PDB file of C-alpha atoms in Angstrom:
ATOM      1  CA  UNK A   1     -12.092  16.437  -1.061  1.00 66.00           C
ATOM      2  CA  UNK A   2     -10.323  13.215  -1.375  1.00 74.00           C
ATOM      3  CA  UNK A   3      -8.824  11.563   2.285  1.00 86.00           C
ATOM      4  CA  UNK A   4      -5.305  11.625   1.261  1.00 92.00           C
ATOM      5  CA  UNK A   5      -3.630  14.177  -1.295  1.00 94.00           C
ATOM      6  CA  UNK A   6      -0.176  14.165  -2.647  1.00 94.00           C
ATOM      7  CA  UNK A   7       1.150  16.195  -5.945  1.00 89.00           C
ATOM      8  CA  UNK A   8       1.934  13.932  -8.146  1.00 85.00           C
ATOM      9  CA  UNK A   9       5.184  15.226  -9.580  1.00 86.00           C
ATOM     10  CA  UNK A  10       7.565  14.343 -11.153  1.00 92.00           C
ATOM     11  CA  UNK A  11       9.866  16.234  -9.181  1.00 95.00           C
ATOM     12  CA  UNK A  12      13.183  16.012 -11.338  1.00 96.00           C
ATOM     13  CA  UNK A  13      16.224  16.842  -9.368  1.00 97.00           C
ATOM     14  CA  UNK A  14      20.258  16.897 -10.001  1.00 97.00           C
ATOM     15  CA  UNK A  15      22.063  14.525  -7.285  1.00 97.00           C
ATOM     16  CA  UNK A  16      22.331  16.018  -4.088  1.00 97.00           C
ATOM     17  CA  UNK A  17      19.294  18.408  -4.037  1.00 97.00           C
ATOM     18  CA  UNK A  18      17.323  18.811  -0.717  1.00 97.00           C
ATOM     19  CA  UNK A  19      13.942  17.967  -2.099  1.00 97.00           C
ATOM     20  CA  UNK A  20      10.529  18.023   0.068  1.00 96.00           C
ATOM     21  CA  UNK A  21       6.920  16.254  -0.744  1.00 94.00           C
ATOM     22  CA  UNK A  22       3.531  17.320   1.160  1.00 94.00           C
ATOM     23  CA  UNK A  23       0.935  15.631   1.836  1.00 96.00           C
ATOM     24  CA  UNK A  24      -2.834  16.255   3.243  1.00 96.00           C
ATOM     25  CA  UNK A  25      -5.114  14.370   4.972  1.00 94.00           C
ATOM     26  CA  UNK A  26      -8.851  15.368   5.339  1.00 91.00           C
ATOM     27  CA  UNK A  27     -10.213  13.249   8.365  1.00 86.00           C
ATOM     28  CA  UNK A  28      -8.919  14.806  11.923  1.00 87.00           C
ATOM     29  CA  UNK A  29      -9.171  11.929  13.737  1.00 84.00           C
ATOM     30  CA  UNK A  30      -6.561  10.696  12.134  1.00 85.00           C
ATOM     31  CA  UNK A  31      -4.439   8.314  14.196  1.00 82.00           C
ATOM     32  CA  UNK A  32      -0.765   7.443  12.610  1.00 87.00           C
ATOM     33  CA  UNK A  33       0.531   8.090   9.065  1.00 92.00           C
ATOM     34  CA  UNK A  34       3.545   6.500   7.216  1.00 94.00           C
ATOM     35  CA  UNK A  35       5.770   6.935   4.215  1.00 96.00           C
ATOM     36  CA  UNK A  36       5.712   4.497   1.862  1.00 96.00           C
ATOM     37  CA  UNK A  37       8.694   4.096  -1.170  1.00 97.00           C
ATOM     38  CA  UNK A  38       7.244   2.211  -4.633  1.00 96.00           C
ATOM     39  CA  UNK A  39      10.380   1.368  -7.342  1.00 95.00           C
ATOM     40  CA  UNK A  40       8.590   1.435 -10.633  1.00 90.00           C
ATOM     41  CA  UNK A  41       6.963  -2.533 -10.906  1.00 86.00           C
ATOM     42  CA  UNK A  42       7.061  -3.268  -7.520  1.00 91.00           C
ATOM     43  CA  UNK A  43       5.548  -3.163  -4.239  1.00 94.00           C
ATOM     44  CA  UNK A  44       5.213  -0.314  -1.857  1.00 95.00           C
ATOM     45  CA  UNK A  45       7.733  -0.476   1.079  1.00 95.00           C
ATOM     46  CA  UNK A  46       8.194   0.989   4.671  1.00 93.00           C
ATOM     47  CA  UNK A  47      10.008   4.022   4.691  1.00 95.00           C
ATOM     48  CA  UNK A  48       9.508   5.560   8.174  1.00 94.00           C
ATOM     49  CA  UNK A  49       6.196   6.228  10.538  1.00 91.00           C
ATOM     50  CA  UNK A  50       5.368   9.576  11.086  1.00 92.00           C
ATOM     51  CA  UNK A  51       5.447  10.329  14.774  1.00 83.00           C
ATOM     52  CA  UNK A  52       4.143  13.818  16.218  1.00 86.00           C
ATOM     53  CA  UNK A  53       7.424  14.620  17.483  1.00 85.00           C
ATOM     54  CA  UNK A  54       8.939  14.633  13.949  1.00 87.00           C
ATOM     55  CA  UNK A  55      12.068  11.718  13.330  1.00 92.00           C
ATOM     56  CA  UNK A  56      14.873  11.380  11.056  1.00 93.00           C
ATOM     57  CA  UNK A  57      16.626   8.740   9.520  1.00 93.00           C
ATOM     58  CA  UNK A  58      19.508   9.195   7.968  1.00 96.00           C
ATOM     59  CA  UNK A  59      19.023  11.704   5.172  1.00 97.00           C
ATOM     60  CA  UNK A  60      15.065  11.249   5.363  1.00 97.00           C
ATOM     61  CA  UNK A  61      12.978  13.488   7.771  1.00 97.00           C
ATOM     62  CA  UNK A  62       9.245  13.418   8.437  1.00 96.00           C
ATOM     63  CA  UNK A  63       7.459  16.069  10.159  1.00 96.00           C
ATOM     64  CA  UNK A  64       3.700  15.855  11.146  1.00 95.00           C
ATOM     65  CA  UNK A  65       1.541  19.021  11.432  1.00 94.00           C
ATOM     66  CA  UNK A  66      -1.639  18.182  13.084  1.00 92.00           C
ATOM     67  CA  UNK A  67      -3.126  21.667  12.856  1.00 93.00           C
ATOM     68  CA  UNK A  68      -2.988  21.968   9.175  1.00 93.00           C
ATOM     69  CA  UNK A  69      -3.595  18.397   8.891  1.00 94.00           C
ATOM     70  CA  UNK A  70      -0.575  17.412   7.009  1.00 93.00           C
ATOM     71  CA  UNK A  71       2.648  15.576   6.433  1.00 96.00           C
ATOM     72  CA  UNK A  72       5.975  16.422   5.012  1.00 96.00           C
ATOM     73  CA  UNK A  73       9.114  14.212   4.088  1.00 97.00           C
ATOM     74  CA  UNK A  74      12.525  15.877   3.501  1.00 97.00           C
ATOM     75  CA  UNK A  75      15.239  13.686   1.729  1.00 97.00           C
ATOM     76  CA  UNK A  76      18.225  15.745   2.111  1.00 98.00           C
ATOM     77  CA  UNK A  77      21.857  15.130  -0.682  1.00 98.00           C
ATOM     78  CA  UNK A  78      19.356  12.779  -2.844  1.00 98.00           C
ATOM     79  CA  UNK A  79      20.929   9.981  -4.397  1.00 98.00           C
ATOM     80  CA  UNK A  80      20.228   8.493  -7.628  1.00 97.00           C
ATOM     81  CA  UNK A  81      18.939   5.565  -5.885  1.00 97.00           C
ATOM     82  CA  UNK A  82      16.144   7.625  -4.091  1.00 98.00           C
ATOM     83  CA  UNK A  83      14.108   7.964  -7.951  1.00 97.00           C
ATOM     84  CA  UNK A  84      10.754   6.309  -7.255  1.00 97.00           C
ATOM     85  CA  UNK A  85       7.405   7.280  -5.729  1.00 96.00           C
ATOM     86  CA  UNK A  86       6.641   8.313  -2.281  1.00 97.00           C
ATOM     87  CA  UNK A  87       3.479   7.258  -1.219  1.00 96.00           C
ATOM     88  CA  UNK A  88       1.766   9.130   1.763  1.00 95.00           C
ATOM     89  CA  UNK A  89      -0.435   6.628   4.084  1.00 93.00           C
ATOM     90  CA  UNK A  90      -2.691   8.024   6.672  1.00 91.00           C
ATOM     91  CA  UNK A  91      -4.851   5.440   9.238  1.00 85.00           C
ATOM     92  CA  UNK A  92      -8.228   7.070  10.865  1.00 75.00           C
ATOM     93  CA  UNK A  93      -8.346   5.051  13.276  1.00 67.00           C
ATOM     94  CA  UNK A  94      -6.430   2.306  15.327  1.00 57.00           C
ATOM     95  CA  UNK A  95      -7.628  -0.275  12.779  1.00 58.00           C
ATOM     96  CA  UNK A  96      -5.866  -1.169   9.459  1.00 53.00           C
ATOM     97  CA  UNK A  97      -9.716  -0.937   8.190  1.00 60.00           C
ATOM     98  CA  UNK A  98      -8.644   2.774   7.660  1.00 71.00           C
ATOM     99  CA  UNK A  99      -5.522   2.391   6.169  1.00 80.00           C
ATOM    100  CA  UNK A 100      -5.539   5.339   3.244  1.00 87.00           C
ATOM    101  CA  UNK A 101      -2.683   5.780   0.460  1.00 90.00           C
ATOM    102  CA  UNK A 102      -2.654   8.699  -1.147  1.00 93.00           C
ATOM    103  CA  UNK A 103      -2.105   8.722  -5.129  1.00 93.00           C
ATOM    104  CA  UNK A 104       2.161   9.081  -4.978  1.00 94.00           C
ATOM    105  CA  UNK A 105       4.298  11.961  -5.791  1.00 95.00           C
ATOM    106  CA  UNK A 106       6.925  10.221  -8.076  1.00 95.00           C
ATOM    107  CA  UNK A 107      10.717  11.588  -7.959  1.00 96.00           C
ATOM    108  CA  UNK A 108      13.541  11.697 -10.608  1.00 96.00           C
ATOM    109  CA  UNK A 109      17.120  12.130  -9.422  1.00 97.00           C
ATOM    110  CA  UNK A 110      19.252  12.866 -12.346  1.00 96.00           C
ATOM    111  CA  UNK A 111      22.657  12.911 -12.936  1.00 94.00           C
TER     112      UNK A 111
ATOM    113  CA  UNK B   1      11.192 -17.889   2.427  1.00 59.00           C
ATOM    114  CA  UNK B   2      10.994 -15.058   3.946  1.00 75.00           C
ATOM    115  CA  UNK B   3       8.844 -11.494   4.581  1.00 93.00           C
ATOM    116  CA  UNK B   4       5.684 -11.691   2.256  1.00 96.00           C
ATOM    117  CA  UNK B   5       5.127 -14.179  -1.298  1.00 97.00           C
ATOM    118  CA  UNK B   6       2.477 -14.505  -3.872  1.00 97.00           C
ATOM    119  CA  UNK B   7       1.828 -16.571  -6.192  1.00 97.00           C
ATOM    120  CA  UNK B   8       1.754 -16.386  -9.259  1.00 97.00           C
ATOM    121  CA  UNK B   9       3.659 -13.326 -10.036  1.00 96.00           C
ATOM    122  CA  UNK B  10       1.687 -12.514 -13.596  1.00 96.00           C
ATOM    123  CA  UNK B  11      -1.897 -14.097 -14.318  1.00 96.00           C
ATOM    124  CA  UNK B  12      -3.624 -13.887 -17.943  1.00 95.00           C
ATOM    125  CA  UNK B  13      -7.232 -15.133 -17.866  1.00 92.00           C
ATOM    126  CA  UNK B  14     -10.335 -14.799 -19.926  1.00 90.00           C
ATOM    127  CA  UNK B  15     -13.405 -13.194 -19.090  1.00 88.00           C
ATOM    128  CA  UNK B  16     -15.201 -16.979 -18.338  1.00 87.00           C
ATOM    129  CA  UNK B  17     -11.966 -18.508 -16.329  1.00 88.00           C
ATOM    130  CA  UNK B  18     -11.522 -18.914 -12.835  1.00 93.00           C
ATOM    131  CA  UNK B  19      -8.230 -18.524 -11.166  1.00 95.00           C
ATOM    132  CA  UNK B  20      -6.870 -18.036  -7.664  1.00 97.00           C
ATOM    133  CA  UNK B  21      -4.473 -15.410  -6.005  1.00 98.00           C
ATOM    134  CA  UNK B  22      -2.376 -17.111  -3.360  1.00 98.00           C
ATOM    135  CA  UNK B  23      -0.356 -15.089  -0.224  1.00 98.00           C
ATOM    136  CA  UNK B  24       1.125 -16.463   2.556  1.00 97.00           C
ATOM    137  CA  UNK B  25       3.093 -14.414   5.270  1.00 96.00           C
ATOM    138  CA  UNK B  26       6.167 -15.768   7.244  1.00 94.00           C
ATOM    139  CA  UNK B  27       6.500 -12.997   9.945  1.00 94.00           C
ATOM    140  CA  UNK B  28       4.151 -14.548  12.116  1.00 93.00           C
ATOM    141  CA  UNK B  29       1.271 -11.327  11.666  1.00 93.00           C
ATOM    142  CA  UNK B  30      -1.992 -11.724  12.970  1.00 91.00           C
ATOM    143  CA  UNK B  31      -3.665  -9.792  10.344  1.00 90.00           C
ATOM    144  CA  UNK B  32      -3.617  -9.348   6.213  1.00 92.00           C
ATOM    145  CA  UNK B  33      -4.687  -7.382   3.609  1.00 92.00           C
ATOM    146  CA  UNK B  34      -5.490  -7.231  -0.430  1.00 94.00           C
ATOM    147  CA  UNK B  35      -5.297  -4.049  -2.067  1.00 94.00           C
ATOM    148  CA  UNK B  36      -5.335  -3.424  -5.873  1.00 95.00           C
ATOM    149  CA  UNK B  37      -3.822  -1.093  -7.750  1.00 94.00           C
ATOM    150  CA  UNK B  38      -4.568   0.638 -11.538  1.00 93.00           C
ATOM    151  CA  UNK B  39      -2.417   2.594 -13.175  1.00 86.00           C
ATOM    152  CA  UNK B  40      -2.496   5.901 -12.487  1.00 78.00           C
ATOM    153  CA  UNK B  41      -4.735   5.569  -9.326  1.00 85.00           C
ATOM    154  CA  UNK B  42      -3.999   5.097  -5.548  1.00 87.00           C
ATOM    155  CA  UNK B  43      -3.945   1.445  -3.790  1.00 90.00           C
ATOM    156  CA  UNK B  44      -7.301   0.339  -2.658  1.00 89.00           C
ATOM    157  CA  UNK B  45      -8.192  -1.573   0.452  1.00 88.00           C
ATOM    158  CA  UNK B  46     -10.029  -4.748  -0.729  1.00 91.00           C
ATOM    159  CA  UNK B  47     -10.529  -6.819   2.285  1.00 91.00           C
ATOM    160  CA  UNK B  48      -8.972  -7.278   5.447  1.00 89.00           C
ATOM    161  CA  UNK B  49      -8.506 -10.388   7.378  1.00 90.00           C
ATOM    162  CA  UNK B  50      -7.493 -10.219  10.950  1.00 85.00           C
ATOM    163  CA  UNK B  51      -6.711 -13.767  13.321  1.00 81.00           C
ATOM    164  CA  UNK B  52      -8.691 -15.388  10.092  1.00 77.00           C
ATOM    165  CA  UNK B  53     -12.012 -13.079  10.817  1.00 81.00           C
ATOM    166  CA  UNK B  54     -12.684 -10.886   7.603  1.00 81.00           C
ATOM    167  CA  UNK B  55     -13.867  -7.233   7.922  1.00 77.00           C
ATOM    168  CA  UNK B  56     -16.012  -6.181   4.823  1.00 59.00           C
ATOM    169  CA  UNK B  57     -15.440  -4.077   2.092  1.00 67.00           C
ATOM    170  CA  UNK B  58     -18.881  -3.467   0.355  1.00 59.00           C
ATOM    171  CA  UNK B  59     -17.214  -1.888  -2.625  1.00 82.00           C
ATOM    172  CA  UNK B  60     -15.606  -5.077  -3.697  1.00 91.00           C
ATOM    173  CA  UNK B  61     -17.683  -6.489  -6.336  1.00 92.00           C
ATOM    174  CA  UNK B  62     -18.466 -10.176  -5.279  1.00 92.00           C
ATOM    175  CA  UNK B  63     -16.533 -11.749  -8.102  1.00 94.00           C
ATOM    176  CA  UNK B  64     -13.728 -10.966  -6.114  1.00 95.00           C
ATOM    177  CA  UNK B  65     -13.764 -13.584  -2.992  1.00 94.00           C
ATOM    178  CA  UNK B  66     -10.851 -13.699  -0.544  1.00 94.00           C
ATOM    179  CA  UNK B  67     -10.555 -16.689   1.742  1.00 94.00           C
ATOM    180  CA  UNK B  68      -8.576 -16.774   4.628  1.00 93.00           C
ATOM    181  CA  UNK B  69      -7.478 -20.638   5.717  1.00 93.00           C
ATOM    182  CA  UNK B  70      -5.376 -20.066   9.110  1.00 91.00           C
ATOM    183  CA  UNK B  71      -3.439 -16.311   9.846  1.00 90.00           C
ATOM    184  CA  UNK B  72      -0.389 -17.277   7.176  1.00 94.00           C
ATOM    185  CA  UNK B  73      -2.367 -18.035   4.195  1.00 96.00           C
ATOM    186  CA  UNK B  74      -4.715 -15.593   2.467  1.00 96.00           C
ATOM    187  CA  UNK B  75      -6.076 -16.297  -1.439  1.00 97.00           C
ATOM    188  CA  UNK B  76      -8.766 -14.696  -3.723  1.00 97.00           C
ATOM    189  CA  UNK B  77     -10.325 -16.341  -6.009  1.00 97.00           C
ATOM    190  CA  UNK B  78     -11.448 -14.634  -9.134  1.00 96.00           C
ATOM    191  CA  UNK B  79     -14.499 -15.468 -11.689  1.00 93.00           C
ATOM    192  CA  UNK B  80     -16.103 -13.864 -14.296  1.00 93.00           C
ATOM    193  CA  UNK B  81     -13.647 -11.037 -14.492  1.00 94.00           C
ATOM    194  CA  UNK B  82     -13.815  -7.626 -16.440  1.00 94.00           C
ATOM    195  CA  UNK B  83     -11.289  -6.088 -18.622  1.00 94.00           C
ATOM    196  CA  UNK B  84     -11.075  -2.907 -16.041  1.00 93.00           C
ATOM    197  CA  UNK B  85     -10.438  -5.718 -13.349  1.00 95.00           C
ATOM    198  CA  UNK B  86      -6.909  -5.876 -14.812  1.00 96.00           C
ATOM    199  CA  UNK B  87      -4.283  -4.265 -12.237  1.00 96.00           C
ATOM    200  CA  UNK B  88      -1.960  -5.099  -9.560  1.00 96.00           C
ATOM    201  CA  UNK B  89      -2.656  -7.351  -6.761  1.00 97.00           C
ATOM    202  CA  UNK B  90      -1.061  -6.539  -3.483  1.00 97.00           C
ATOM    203  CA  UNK B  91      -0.827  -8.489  -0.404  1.00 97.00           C
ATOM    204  CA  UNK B  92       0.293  -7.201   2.748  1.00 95.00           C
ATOM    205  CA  UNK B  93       0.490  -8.349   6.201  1.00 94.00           C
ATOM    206  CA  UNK B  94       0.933  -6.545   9.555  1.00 91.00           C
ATOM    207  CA  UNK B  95       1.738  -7.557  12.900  1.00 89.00           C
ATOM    208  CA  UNK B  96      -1.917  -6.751  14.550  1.00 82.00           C
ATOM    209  CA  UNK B  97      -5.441  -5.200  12.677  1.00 76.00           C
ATOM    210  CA  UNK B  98      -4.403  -2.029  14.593  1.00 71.00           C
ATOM    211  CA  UNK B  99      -2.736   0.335  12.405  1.00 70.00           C
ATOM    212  CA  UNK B 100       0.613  -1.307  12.094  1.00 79.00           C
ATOM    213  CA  UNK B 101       3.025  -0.800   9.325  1.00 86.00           C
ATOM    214  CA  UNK B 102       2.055  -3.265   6.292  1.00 90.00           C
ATOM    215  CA  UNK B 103       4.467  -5.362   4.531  1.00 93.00           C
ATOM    216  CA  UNK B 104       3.809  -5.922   1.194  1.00 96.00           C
ATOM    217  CA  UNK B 105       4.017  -8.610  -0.901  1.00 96.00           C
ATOM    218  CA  UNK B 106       5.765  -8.559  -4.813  1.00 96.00           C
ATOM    219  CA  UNK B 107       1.856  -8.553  -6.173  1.00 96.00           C
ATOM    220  CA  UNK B 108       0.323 -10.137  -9.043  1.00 97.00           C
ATOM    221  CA  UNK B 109      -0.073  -8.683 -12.233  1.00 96.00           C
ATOM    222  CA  UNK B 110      -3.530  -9.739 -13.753  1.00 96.00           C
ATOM    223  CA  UNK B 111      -4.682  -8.994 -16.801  1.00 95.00           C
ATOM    224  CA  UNK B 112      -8.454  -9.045 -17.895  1.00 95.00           C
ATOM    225  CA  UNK B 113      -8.894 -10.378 -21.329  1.00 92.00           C
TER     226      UNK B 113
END
C-alpha cells in the first residue's frame, strides 16, 4: 500500500459546484498533513494545514479523520480559478525527513 | 527577491556534461529541501539540509550531489546524467526541519539528453 493515496481525477465541474477530494495515509503515527495547490508548470503551493479540529478558509475546508486515517478538502461555489491539482502531504513524524506527497487529484472547473 | 529562486529555470545537458542547480531562500528558514518530480508520478524527497547539516537519502543515486554552503544557499550538482533523470527540480525551504509547511521554489526543468 503506498503512504499517501489520492484519486487522481480529473474531476470536471461547472462553476459553482461543491466538489470534495480524499485522501489516505497508511502510517498512524502520522503527525501533521497539508494541502498543497500545483497550477499546471509550476510549483506546489500552501493551501491550508490540516489541524484535528477541522478549519476553513474561505470557501476551502479540511477535515482530518484520524480513525480512518484520512483527509478530506471541500472547496465549496468553485471558481474557474480553482482548476489545478490538489496535492495531499502527510509528515510521519516531527521531521521534514517524512514529508510524503501523495500523487495529486487534478480538478477542471468549467464554464 | 523574495520567497524562494532557482536558477536556471530550464537546463538541457548531455549525458557527459556537468551542470549545477542553484536555490537560495530569503525567508530566513533554517532548513531546505530538493525534491524531483516526473510526469505522472508524485514529488520525491531527495535530500534534506537542515542549519547546513544534510540528512541522507540512500535512494538518491550519487550522481546527484547537493551541497549546502550556509542555511540560504542550497545547489546540486549533476554528472553523468540519464535520460530518465529528466524531470522537475524543486526546491523548498521551511522555517525549522520539523514538519513545517515548505515553500517551494519555481523549479528547474532538466532534460536528459
Amino acid at each position: 500500500r503506498k503512504e499517501v493515496e489520492q484519486d487522481p481525477g480529473p474531476f470536471n465541474v461547472p462553476e459553482g459546484a461543491t466538489v470534495a477530494f480524499n485522501c489516505t495515509y497508511s502510517n498512524s503515527a502520522s503527525q501533521s498533513f497539508f494541502w498543497y495547490r500545483q497550477d499546471c508548470r509550476k510549483e506546489p503551493k500552501l493551501l491550508m494545514s490540516v489541524y484535528s479540529s477541522g478549519n476553513e478558509d474561505g470557501r476551502f475546508t479540511a477535515q482530518l479523520n484520524r480513525a480512518s486515517q484520512y483527509i478530506s478538502l471541500l472547496i465549496r461555489d468553485s471558481k474557474l480559478s480553482d482548476s489545478a491539482t490538489y496535492l495531499c502531504v502527510v509528515n510521519s513524524d516531527n521531521y521534514g525527513q517524512n514529508f510524503v506527497f501523495g500523487p495529486g487529484t487534478r480538478l477542471s472547473v468549467l464554464p | 527577491e523574495t520567497g524562494v529562486t532557482q536558477t536556471p529555470r530550464h537546463l538541457v545537458m548531455g549525458m557527459t556534461n556537468k551542470k549545477s542547480l542553484k536555490c537560495e531562500q530569503h525567508l530566513g528558514h533554517n532548513a531546505m529541501y530538493w525534491y524531483k518530480q516526473s510526469a505522472k508520478k508524485p514529488l520525491e524527497l531527495m535530500f534534506v539540509y537542515s542549519l547546513e547539516e544534510r540528512v541522507e537519502n540512500n535512494s538518491v543515486p550519487s550522481r546527484f550531489s547537493p551541497e549546502c554552503p550556509n542555511s540560504s544557499h542550497l545547489f546540486l550538482h549533476l554528472h553523468t546524467l540519464q535520460p530518465e533523470d529528466s524531470a522537475l527540480y524543486l526546491c523548498a525551504s521551511s522555517q525549522e526541519f520539523r514538519g513545517d509547511e515548505q515553500f517551494f521554489g519555481p523549479g528547474t526543468r532538466l532534460t536528459v539528453l
